[in-house]
Short mmCIF file of C-alpha atoms in Angstrom, two decimals:
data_model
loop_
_atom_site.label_atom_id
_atom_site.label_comp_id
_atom_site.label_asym_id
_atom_site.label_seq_id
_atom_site.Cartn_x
_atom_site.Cartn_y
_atom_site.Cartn_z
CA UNK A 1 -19.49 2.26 15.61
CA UNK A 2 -19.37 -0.90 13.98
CA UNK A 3 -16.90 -3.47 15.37
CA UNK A 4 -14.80 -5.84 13.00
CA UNK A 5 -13.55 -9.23 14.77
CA UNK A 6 -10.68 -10.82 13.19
CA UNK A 7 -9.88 -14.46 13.36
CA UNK A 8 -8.00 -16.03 14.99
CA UNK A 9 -5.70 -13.24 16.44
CA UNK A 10 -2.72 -15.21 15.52
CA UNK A 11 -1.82 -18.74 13.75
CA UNK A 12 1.41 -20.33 12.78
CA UNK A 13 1.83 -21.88 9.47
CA UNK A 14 4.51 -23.25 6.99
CA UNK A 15 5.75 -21.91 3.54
CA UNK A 16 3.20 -23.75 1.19
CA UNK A 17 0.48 -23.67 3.21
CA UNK A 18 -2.94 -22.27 2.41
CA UNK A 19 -4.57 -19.38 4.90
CA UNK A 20 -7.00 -18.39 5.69
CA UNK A 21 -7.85 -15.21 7.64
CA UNK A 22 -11.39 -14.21 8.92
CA UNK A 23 -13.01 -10.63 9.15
CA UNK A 24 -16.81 -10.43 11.01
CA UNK A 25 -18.65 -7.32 10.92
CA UNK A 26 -20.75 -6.26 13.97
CA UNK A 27 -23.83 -5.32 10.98
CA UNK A 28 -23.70 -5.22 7.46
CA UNK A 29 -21.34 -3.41 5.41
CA UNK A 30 -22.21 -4.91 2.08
CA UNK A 31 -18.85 -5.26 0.22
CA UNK A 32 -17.01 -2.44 1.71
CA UNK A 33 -14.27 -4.17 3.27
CA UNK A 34 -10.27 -3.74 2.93
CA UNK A 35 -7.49 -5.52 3.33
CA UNK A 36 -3.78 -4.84 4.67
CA UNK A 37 -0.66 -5.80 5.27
CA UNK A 38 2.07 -4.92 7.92
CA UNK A 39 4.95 -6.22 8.42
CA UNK A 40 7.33 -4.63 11.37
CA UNK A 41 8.34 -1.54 11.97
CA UNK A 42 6.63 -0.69 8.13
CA UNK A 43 3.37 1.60 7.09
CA UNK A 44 0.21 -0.66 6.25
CA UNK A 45 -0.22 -1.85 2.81
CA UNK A 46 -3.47 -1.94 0.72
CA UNK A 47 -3.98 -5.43 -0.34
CA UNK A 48 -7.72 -6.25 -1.20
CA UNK A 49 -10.52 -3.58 -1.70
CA UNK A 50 -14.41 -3.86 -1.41
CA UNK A 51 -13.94 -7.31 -0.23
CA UNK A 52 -12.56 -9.09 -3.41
CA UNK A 53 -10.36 -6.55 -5.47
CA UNK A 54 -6.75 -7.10 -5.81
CA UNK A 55 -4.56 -3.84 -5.42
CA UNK A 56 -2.54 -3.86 -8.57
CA UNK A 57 1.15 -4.93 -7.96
CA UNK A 58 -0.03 -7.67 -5.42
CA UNK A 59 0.62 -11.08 -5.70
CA UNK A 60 -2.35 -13.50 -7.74
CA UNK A 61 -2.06 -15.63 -4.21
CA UNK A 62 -3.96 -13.11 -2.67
CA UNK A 63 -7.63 -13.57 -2.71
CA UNK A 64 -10.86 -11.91 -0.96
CA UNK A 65 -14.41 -12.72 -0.79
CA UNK A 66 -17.70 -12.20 1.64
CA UNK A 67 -20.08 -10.00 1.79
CA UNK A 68 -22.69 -8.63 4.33
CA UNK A 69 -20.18 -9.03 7.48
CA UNK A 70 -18.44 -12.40 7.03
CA UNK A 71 -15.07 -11.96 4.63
CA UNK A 72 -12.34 -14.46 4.10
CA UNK A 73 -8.78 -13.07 2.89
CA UNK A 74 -6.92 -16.44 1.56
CA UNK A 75 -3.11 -16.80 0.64
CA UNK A 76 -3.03 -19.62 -1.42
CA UNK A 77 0.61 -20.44 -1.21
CA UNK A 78 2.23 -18.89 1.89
CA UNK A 79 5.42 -17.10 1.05
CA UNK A 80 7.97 -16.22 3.16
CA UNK A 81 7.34 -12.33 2.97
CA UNK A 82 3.83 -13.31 4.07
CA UNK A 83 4.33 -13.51 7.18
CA UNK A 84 3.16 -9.99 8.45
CA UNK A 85 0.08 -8.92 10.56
CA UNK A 86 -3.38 -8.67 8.41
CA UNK A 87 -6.20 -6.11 9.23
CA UNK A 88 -9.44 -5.79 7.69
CA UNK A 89 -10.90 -2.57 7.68
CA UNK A 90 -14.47 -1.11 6.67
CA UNK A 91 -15.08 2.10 4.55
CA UNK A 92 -19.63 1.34 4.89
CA UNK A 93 -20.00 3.92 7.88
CA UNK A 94 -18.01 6.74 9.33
CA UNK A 95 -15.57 6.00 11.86
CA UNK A 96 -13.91 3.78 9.87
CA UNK A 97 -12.61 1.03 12.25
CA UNK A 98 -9.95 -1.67 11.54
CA UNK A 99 -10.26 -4.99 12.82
CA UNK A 100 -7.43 -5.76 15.99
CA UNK A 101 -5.31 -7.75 13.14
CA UNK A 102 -3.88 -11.69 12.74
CA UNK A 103 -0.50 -11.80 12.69
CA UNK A 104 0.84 -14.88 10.18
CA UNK A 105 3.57 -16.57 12.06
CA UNK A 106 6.40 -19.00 10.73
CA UNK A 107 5.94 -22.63 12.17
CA UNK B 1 4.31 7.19 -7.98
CA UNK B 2 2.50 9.24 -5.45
CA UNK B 3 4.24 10.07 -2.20
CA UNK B 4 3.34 10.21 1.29
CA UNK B 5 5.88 12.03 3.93
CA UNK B 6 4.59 12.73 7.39
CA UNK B 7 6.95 15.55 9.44
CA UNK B 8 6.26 17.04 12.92
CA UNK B 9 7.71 16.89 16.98
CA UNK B 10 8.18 13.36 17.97
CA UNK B 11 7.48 14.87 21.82
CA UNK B 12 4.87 16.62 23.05
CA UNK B 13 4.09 17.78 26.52
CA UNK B 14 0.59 16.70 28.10
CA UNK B 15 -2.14 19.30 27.38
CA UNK B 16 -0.66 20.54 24.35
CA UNK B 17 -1.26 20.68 21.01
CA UNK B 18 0.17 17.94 19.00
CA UNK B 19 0.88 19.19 15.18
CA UNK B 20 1.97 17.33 12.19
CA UNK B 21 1.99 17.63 8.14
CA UNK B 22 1.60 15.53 5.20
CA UNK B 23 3.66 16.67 2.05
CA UNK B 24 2.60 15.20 -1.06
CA UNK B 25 4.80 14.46 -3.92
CA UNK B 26 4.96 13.08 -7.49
CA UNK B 27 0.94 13.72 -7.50
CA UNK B 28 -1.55 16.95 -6.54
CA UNK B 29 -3.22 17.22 -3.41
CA UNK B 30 -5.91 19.44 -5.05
CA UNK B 31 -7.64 16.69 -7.65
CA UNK B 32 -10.85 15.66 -7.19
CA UNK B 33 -12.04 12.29 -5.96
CA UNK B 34 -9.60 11.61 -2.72
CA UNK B 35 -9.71 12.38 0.31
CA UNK B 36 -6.33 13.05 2.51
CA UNK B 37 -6.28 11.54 6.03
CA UNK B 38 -4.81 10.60 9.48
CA UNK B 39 -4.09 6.89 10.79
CA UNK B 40 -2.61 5.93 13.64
CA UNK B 41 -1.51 3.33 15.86
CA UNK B 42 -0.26 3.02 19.69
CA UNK B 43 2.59 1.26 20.51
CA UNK B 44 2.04 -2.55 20.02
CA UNK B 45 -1.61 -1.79 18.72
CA UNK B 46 -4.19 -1.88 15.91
CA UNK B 47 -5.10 0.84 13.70
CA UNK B 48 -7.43 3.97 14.88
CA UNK B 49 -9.16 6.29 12.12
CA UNK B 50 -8.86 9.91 12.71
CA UNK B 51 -10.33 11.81 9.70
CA UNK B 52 -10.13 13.01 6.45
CA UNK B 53 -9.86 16.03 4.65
CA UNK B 54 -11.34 16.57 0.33
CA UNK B 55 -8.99 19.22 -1.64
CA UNK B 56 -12.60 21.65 -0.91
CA UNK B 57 -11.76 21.78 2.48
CA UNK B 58 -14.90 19.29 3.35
CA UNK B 59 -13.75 17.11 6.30
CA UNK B 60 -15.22 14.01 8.34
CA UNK B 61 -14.03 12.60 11.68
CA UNK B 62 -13.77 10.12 14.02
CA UNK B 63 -16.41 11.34 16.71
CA UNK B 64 -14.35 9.70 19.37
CA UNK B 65 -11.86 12.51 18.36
CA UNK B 66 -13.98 15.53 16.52
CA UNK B 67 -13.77 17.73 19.92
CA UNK B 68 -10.08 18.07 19.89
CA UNK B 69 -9.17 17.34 16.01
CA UNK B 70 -8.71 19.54 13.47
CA UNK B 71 -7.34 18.30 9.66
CA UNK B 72 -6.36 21.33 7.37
CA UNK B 73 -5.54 21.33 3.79
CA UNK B 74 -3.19 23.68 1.71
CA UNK B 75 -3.42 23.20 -2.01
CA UNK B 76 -1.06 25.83 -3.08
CA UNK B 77 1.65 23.67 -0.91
CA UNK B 78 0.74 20.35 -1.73
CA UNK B 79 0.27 19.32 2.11
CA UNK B 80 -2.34 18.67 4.42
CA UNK B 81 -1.92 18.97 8.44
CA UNK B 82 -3.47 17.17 11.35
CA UNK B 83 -3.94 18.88 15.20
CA UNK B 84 -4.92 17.11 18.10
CA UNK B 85 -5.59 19.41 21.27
CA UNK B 86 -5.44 18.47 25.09
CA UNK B 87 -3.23 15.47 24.41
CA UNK B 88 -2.67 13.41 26.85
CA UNK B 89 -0.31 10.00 27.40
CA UNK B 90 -2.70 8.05 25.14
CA UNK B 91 -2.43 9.59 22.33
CA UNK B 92 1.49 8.14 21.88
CA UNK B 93 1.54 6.38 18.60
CA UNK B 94 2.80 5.69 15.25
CA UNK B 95 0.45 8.48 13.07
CA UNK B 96 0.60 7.40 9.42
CA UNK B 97 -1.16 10.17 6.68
CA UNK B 98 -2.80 8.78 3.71
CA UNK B 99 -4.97 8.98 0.39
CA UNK B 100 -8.50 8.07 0.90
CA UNK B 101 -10.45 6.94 -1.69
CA UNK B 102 -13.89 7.71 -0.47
CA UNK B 103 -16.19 9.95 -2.56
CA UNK B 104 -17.04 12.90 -2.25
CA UNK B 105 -20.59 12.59 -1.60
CA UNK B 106 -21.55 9.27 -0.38
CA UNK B 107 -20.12 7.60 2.49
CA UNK B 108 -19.94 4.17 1.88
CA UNK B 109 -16.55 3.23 -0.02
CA UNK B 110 -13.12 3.76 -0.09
CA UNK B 111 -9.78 2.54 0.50
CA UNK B 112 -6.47 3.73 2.20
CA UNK B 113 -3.61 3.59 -0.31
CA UNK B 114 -0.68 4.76 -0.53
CA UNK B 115 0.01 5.48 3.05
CA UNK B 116 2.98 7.45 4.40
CA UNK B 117 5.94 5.92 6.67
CA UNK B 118 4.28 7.24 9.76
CA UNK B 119 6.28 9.33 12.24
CA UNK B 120 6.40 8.70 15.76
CA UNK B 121 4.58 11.03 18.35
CA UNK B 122 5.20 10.11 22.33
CA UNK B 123 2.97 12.41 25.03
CA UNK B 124 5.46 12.92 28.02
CA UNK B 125 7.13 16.00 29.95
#
């Protein structure tokens, strides 16, 4: 199976700020890579597919990029309905596995 | 918009069969180029892949799972069902169903979007 390592497992940060979120691959998975959002209690949401597409309907602050198996997912401007828990998830090889998440905390 | 509802037992004893559905709405389940499959998540956990199902009947799972998984599909009702065999205190989670994006023939790609509400499933007697 490949493993995906997400980093760091959790940070605090401030409404403004600029995040960013890290996704390794245990081997290459070109640009299949995808990126969600949960927040509490809630289903996962699509927010970034093959590593640097924005799902319509989600906010411009929301950007991807990487390729190979180190991806970045950045929030430019941290909102307050940011704060969630992010997984990155690859679609290169069957299982499909999901990263263990970061979870965006208010400081 | 297309619709995601999972429905099923939110208990089920050890060793039995655990049994849920997916009903689609606002969309058909029987167009080519998705996928339909299971998610789920333990209790204060990350996100496990179970499998997928195309509107042909073609599936692909999880081998951690394949032995005791079996993902069905029924066009003419426009839902698709999960079973999971033998279950045992383990298998408690969140399981969410969703539209996979993956093709039909190749592997590589795909994306999981929309995804139902998820319904909660807790293994105890």
């Amino acid at each position: 199976d490949i493993q995906m390592t997400q980093s760091p497992s959790s940070l605090s940060a401030s409404v403004g700020d600029r995040v960013t979120l890290t996704c390794r691959a245990s081997q290459t998975i070109s640009s299949y890579l995808n990126w969600y959002q949960q927040k509490p209690g809630k289903a996962p949401k699509l927010l970034i597919y093959v590593a640097s597409n924005l799902q319509s309907g989600v906010p411009s602050r929301f950007s991807g990029s990487g390729s190979g198996t180190d991806f970045t997912l950045t929030i430019s401007s941290l909102q307050p309905e940011d704060f969630a828990t992010y997984y990155c998830q690859q679609s290169y090889r069957t299982p499909r596995t999901f990263g263990q998440g970061t979870k965006v905390e208010i400081k | 918009q297309l619709q995601l509802q999972e429905s099923g037992p939110g208990l089920v004893n050890p060793s039995e069969t655990l049994s849920l559905t997916c009903s689609v709405s606002s969309g058909s389940i029987n167009s080519r180029g998705y996928y339909w499959g299971w998610i789920r998540q333990p209790p204060g956990k990350g996100l496990e892949w179970i499998g997928g199902i195309y509107y042909s009947g073609s599936t692909y799972y999880n081998p951690s799972l394949k032995s005791r998984v079996t993902i069905s599909i029924d066009t003419s009702k426009n839902h698709f069902s999960l079973r999971l065999s033998s279950v045992t205190a383990a298998d408690t989670a969140v399981y969410y169903c969703v539209r996979d994006t993956r093709h039909s023939t190749y592997e590589a790609g795909g994306w999981f979007d929309p995804w139902g509400q998820g319904t909660p499933v807790t293994v105890s007697s």
